[in-house]
CSV table of C-alpha atoms in Angstrom, one decimal:
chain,number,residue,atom,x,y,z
A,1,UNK,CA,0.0,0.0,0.0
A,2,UNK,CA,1.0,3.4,-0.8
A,3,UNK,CA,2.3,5.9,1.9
A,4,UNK,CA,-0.9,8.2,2.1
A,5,UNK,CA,-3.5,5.4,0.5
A,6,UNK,CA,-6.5,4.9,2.8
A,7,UNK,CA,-6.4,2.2,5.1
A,8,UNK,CA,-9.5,0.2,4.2
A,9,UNK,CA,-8.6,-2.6,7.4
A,10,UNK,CA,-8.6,0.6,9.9
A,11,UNK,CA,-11.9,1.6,8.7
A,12,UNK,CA,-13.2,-1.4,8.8
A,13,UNK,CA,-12.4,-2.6,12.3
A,14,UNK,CA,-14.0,0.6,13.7
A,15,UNK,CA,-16.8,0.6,11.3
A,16,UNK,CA,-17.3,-2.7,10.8
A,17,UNK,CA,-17.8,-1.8,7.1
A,18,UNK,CA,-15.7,-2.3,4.4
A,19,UNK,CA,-16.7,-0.3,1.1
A,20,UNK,CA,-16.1,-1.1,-2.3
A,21,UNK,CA,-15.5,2.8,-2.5
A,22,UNK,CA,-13.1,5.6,-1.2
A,23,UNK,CA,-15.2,8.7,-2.4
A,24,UNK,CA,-18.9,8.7,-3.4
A,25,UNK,CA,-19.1,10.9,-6.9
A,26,UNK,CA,-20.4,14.2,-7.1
A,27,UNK,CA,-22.2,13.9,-10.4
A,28,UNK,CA,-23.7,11.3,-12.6
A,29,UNK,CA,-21.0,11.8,-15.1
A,30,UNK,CA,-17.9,10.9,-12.3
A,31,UNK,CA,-20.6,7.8,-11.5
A,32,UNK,CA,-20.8,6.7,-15.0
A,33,UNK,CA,-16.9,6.7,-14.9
A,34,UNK,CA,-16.5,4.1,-12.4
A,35,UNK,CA,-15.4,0.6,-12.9
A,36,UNK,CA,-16.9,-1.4,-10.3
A,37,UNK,CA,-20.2,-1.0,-8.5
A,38,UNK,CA,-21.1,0.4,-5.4
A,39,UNK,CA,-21.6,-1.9,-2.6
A,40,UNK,CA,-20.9,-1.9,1.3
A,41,UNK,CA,-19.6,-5.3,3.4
A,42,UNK,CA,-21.5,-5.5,6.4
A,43,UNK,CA,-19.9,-7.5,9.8
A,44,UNK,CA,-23.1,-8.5,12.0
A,45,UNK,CA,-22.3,-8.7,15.3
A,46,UNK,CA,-18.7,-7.2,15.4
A,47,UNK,CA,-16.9,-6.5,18.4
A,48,UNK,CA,-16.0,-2.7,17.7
A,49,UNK,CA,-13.9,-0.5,20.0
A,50,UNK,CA,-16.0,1.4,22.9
A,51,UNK,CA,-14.9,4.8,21.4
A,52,UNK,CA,-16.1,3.8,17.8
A,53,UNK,CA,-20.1,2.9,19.0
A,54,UNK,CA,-22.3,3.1,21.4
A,55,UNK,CA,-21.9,0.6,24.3
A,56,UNK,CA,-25.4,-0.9,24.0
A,57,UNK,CA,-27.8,-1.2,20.9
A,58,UNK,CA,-29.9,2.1,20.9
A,59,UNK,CA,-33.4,0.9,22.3
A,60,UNK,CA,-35.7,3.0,20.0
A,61,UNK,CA,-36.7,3.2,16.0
A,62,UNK,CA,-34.3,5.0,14.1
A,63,UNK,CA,-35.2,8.6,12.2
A,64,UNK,CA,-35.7,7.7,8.6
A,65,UNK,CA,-35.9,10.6,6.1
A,66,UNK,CA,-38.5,10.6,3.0
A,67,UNK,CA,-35.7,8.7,0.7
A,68,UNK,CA,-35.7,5.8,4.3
A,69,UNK,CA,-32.1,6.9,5.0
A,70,UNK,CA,-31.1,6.7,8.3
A,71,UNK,CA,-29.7,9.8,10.6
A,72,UNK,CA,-26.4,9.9,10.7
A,73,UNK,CA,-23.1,11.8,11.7
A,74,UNK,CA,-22.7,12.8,7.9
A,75,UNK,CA,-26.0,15.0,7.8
A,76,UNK,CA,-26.0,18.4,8.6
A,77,UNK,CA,-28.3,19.6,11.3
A,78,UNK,CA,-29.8,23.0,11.8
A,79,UNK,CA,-29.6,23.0,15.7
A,80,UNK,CA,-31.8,26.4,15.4
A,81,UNK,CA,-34.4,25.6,13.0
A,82,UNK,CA,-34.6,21.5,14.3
A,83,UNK,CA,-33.5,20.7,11.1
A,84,UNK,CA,-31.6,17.6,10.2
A,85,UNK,CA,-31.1,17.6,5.6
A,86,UNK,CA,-30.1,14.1,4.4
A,87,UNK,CA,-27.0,13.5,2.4
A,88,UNK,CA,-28.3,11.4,-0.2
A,89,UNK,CA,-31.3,13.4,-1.4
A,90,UNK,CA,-31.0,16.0,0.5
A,91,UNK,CA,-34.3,16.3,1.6
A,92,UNK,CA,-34.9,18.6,4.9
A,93,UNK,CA,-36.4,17.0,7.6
A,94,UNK,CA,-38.0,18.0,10.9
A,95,UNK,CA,-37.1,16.3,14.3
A,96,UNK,CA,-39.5,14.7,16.2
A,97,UNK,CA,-40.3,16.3,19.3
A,98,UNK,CA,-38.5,14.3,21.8
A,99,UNK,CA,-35.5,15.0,19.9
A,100,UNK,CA,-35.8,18.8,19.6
A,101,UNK,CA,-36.5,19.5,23.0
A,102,UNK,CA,-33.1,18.3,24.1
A,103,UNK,CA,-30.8,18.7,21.2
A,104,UNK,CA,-28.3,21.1,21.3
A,105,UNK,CA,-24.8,21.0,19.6
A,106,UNK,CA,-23.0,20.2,23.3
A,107,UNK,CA,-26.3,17.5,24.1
A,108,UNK,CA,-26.4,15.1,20.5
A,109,UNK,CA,-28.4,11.7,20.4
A,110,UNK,CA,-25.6,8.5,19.8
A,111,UNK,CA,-26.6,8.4,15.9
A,112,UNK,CA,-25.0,12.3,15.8
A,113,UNK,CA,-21.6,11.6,17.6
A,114,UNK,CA,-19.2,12.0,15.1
A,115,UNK,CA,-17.3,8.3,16.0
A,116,UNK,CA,-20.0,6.5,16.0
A,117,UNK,CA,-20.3,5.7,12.4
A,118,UNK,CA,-21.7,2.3,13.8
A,119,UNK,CA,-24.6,2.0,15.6
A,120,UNK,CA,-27.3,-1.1,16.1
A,121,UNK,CA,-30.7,-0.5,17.2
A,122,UNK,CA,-33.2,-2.7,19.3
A,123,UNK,CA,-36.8,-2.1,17.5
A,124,UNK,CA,-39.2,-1.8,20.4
A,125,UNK,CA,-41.8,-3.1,17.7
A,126,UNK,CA,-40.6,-5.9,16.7
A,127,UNK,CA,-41.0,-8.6,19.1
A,128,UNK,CA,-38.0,-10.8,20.2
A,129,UNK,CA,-38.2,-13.8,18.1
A,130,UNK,CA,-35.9,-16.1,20.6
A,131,UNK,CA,-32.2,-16.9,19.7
A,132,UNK,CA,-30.5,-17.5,16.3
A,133,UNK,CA,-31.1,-20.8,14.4
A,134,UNK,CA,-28.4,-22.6,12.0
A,135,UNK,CA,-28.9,-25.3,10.1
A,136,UNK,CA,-25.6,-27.1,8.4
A,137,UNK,CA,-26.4,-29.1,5.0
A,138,UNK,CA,-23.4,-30.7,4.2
A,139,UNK,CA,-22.9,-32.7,0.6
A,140,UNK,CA,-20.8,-36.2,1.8
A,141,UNK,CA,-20.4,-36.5,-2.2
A,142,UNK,CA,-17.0,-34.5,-1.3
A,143,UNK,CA,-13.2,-35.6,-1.5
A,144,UNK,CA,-12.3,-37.3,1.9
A,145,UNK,CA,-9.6,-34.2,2.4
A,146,UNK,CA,-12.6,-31.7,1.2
A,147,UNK,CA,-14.6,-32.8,4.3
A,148,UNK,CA,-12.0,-33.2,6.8
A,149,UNK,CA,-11.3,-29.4,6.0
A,150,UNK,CA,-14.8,-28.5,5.9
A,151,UNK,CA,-15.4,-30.5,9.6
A,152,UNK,CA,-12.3,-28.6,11.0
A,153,UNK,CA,-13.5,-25.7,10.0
A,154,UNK,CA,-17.2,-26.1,11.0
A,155,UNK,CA,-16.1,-26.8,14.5
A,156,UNK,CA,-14.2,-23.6,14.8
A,157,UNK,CA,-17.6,-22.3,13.9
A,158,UNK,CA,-19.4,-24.2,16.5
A,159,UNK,CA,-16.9,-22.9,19.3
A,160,UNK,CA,-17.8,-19.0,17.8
A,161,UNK,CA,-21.5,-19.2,18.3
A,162,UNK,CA,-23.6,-17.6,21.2
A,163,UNK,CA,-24.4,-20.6,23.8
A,164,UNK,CA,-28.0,-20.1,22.9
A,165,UNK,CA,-28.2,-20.5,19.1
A,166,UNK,CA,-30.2,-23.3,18.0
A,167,UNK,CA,-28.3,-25.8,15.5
A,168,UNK,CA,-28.9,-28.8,13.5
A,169,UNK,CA,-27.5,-30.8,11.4
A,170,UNK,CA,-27.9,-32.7,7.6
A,171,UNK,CA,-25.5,-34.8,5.7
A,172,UNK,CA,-26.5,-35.8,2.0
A,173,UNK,CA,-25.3,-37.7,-0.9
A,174,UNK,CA,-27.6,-40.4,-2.6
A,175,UNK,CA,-29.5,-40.4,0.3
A,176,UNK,CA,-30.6,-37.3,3.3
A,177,UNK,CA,-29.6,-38.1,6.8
A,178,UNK,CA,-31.1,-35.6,9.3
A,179,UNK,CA,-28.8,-36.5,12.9
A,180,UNK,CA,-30.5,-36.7,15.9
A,181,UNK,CA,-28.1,-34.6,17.8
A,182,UNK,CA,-30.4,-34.7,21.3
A,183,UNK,CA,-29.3,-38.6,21.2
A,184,UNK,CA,-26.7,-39.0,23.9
A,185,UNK,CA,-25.9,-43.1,23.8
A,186,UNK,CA,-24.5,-42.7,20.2
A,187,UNK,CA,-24.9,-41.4,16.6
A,188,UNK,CA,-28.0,-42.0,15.6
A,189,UNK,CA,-29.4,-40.5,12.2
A,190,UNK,CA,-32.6,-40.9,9.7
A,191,UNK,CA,-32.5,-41.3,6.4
A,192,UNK,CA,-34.4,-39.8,3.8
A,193,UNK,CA,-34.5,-41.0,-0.1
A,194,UNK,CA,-33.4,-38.7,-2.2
A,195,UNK,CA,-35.1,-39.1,-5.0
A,196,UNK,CA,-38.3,-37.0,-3.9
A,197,UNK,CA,-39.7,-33.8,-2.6
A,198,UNK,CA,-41.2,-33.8,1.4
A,199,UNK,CA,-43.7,-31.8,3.0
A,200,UNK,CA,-43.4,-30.4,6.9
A,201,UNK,CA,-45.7,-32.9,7.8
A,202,UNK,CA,-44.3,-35.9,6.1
A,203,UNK,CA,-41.1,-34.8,7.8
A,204,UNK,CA,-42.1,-34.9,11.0
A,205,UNK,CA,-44.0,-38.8,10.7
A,206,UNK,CA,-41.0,-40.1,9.4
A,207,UNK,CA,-38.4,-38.4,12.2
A,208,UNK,CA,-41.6,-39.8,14.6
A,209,UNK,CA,-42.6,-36.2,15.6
A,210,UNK,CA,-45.9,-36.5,16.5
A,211,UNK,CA,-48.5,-35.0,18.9
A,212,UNK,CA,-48.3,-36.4,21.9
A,213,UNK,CA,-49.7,-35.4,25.2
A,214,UNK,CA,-50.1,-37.2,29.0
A,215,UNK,CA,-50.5,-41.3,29.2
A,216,UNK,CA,-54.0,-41.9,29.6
A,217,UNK,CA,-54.7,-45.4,31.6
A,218,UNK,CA,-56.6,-47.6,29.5
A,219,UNK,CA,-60.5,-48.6,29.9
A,220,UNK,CA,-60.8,-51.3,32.8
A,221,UNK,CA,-56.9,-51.1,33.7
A,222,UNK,CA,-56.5,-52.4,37.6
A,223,UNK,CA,-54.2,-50.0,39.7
A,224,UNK,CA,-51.6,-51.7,41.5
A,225,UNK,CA,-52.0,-53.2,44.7
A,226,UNK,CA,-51.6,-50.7,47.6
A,227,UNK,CA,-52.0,-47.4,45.5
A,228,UNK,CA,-54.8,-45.2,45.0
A,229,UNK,CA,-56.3,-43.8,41.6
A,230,UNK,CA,-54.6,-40.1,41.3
A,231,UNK,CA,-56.4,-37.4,39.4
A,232,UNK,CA,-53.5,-35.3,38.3
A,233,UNK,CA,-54.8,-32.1,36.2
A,234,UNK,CA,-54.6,-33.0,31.7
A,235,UNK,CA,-51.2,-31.4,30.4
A,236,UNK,CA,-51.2,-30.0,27.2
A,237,UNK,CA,-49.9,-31.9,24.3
A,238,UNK,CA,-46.7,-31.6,22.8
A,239,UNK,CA,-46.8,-30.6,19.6
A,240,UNK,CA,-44.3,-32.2,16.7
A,241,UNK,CA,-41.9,-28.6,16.2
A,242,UNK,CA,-41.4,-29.1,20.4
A,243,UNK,CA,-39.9,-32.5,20.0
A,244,UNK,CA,-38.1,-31.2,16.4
A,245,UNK,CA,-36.4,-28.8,19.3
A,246,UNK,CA,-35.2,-31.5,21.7
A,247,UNK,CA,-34.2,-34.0,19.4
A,248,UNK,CA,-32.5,-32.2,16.0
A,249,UNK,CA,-32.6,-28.5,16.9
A,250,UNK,CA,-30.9,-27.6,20.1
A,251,UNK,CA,-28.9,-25.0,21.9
A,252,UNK,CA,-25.0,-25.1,21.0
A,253,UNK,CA,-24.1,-25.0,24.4
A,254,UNK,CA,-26.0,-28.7,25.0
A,255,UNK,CA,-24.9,-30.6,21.5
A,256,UNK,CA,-21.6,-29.9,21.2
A,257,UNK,CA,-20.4,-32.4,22.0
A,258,UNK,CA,-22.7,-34.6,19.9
A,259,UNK,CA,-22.0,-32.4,16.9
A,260,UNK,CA,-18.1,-32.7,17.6
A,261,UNK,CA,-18.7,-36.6,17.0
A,262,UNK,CA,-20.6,-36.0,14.0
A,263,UNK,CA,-17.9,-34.0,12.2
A,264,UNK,CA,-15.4,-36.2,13.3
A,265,UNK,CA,-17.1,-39.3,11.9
A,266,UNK,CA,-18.1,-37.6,8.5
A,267,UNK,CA,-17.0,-39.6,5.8
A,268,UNK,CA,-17.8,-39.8,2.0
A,269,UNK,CA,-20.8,-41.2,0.8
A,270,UNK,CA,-20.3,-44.6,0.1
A,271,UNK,CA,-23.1,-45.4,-2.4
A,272,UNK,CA,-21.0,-46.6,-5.2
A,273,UNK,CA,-21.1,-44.5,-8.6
A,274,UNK,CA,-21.2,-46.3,-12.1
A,275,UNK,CA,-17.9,-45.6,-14.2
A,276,UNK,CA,-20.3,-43.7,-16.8
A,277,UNK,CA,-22.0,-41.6,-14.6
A,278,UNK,CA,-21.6,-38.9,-12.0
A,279,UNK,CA,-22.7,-39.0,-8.3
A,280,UNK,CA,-26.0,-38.7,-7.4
A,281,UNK,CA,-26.8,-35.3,-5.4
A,282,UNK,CA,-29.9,-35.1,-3.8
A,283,UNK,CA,-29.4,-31.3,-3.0
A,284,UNK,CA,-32.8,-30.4,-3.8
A,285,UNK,CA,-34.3,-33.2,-1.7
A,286,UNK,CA,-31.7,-32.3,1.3
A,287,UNK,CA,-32.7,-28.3,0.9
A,288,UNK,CA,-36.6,-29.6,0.9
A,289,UNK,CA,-36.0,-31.9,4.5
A,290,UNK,CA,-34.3,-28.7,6.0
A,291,UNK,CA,-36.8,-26.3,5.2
A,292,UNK,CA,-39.3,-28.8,6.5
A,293,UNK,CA,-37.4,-29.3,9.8
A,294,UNK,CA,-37.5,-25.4,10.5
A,295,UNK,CA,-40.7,-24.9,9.4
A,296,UNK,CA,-42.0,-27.8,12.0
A,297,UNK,CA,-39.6,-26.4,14.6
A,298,UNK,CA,-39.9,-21.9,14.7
A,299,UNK,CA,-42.5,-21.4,11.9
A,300,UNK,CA,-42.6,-17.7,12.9
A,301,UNK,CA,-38.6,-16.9,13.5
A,302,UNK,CA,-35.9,-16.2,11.2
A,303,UNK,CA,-33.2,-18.9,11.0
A,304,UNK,CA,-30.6,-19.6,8.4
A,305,UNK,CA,-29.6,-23.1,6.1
A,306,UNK,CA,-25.8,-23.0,5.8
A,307,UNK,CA,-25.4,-25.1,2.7
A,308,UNK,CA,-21.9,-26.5,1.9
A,309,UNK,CA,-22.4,-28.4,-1.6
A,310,UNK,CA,-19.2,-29.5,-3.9
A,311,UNK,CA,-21.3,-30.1,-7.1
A,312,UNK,CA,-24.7,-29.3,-9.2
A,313,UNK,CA,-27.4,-31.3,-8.1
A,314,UNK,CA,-27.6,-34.3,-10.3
A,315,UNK,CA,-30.6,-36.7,-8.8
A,316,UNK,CA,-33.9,-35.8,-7.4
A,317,UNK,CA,-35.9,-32.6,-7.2
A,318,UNK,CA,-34.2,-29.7,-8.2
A,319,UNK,CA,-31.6,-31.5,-10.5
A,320,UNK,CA,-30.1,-29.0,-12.9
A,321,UNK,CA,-27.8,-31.9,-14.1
A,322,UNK,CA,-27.8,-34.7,-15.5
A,323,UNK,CA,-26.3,-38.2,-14.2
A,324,UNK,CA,-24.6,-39.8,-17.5
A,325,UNK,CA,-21.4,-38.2,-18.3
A,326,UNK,CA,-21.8,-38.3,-21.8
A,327,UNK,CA,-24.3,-35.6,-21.5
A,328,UNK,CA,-22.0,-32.2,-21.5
A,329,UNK,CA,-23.2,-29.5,-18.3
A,330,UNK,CA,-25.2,-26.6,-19.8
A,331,UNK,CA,-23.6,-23.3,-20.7
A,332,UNK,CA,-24.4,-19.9,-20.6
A,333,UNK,CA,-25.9,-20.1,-24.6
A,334,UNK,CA,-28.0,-23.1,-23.1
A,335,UNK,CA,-29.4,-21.2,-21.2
A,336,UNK,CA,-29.9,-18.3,-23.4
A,337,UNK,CA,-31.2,-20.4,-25.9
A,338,UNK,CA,-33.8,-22.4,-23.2
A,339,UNK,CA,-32.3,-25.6,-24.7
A,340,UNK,CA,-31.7,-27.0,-20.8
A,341,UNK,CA,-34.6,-28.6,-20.4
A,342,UNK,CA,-34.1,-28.7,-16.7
A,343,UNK,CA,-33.1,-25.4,-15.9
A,344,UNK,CA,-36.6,-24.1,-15.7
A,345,UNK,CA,-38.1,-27.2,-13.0
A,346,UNK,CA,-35.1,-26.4,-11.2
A,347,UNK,CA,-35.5,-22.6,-10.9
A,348,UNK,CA,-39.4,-23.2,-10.1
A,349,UNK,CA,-38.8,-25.9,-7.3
A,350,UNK,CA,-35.9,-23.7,-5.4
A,351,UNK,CA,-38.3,-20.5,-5.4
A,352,UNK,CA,-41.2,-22.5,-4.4
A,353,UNK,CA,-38.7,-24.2,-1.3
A,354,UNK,CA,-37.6,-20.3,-0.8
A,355,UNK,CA,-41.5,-19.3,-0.8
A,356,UNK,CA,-43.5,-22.0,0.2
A,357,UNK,CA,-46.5,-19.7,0.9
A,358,UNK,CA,-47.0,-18.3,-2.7
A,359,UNK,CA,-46.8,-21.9,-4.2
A,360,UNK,CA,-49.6,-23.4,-1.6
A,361,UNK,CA,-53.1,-24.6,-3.4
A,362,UNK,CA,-56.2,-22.2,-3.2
A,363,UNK,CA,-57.7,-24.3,-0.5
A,364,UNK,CA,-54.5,-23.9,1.7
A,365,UNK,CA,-54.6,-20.5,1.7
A,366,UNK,CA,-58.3,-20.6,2.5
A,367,UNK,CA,-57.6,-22.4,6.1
A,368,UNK,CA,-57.2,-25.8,5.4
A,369,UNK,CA,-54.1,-27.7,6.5
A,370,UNK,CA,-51.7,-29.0,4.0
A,371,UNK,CA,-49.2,-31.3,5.4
């Protein structure tokens, strides 16, 4: 680096941000002259220095301008008039009252400090939706050194997570094993063909999550000697996402060590693979199981699928390839031409897995339950 270049590592360990830019252009002919495009890196959940943000997230909404931008220290505020003007559209903007009572230029709110560039906010109207959920997909259809660097490296990950986060786990080749990480005696895993698509509900028979509620004695059954009949009030049933939660979708802090196991133990698929074709995939079918599995466990909460994949899918739903080699991958004039004849299922069954709501039948949305 150049004596005098910016220092885009300092700015972004007290920003957090790292920008694709140095200075933003001041007409549309400078923007027109630049080579690459704007864009902004974003570090969630960086540890910044004290001086460089505010201790704590800010516990109220942020002041949006007409254009939605944000108040921040690069907007110039008229501390007589209550007047903030935004620097992307320049738009002049009132502040609410709580905020002009008080401000002064010796008395500014945290999102006016100059050095704090950073700041997070806790929205009082959104609801806490619980801690974070990952869900690690992992293709086994990998070389044998492949995995053993993706297990090291998923355990460092494990060991950087918040004690609370919910994880789970999937491995998939020919076949989709969902791992049972909440079983302590040893590794214990169900598997899935991979050849087909599977609903929340079909997901939750096969992994044996079911309604269940208290043990009611049966019609006629004799209490044993010495013991009296004890009416205990009915407890409420257990519903299939509650046992999905304490079986495959638990707190990092209590699977660890069961997930540790796991990774160690992850080994390549061992379905063997015919000399004239390639392996069989079944990303589409694991990506449909996972969805499933969060969808039966926090229907209502954000979570995320990590998906670690060497290959094109290549057998079940979603294949964009085919198995026999002597079929050459589509290009990009394929596509252009529409000459892949599975492009389009593909593209259709990945935006109906990413949303499931828009692609449910008219007498779904109406009320009825689809499993």
């Amino acid at each position: 680096m150049q004596e005098g270049a910016w220092d885009v590592t300092a700015s972004e360990e007290t920003m957090g941000v790292r920008l694709s830019f140095h200075c933003w252009p001041s007409s549309r002919l400078e923007a027109t002259r630049c080579v690459a495009p704007f864009g902004a890196l974003y570090t969630p959940l960086k540890k910044l220095p004290p001086s460089c943000a505010p201790p704590t997230a800010l516990p109220y909404d942020p002041i949006r301008c007409t254009c939605h931008a944000v108040l921040n220290p690069y907007c110039q505020v008229d501390f007589r008039s209550k007047l903030w003007v935004c620097p992307f559209c320049l738009q002049r903007n009132h502040f609410p009252p709580h905020y002009a009572e008080a401000i002064s230029e010796t008395n500014l709110p945290a999102e006016l400090i100059p050095q704090y560039a950073t700041c997070e906010y806790e929205l009082p109207s959104v609801p806490d939706m619980g801690p974070p959920a990952f869900l690690f997909v992992v293709d086994t259809c990998n070389h044998p050194e492949e995995l053993a660097e993706l297990s090291d490296s998923l355990q460092q990950v494990l060991n950087l997570l918040p004690d609370d986060s919910l994880v789970g786990f999937i491995s998939y080749g020919t076949n989709v094993q969902v791992h049972e990480i909440g079983f302590e005696s040893c590794s214990k895993a169900y598997v899935f063909r991979g050849n087909r698509e599977y609903t929340p509900g079909r997901v939750g028979e096969l992994l044996g999550c079911t309604p269940r509620g208290a043990p009611q004695p049966q019609p006629g059954q004799a209490h044993p000697p010495g013991q009296q009949q004890q009416h205990h009030a009915p407890q409420p049933p257990v519903g299939p996402g509650q046992e999905v939660l304490e079986r495959f979708l638990m707190p990092v802090s209590e699977c660890s060590f069961q997930l540790e196991a796991i990774l160690e133990d992850l080994r390549k698929d061992p379905w063997p693979v015919p000399a004239e074709k390639r392996v069989a995939r079944a990303t589409g079918s694991a990506l449909s199981v996972a969805t499933s599995l969060l969808h039966l466990a926090i229907p209502r909460r954000g979570a995320r699928i990590m998906l670690f994949t060497g290959g094109p899918c290549t057998s079940g739903p979603g294949q964009v390839v085919s198995r026999m080699k002597e079929e050459d991958m589509r290009s990009h004039q394929d596509l252009a031409k529409k000459a892949e004849p599975l492009f389009q299922p593909a593209c259709e069954y990945y935006e109906k897995l990413a949303n499931p709501s828009t692609h449910q039948p008219a007498n779904a949305k109406k009320g009825s339950h689809v499993p």
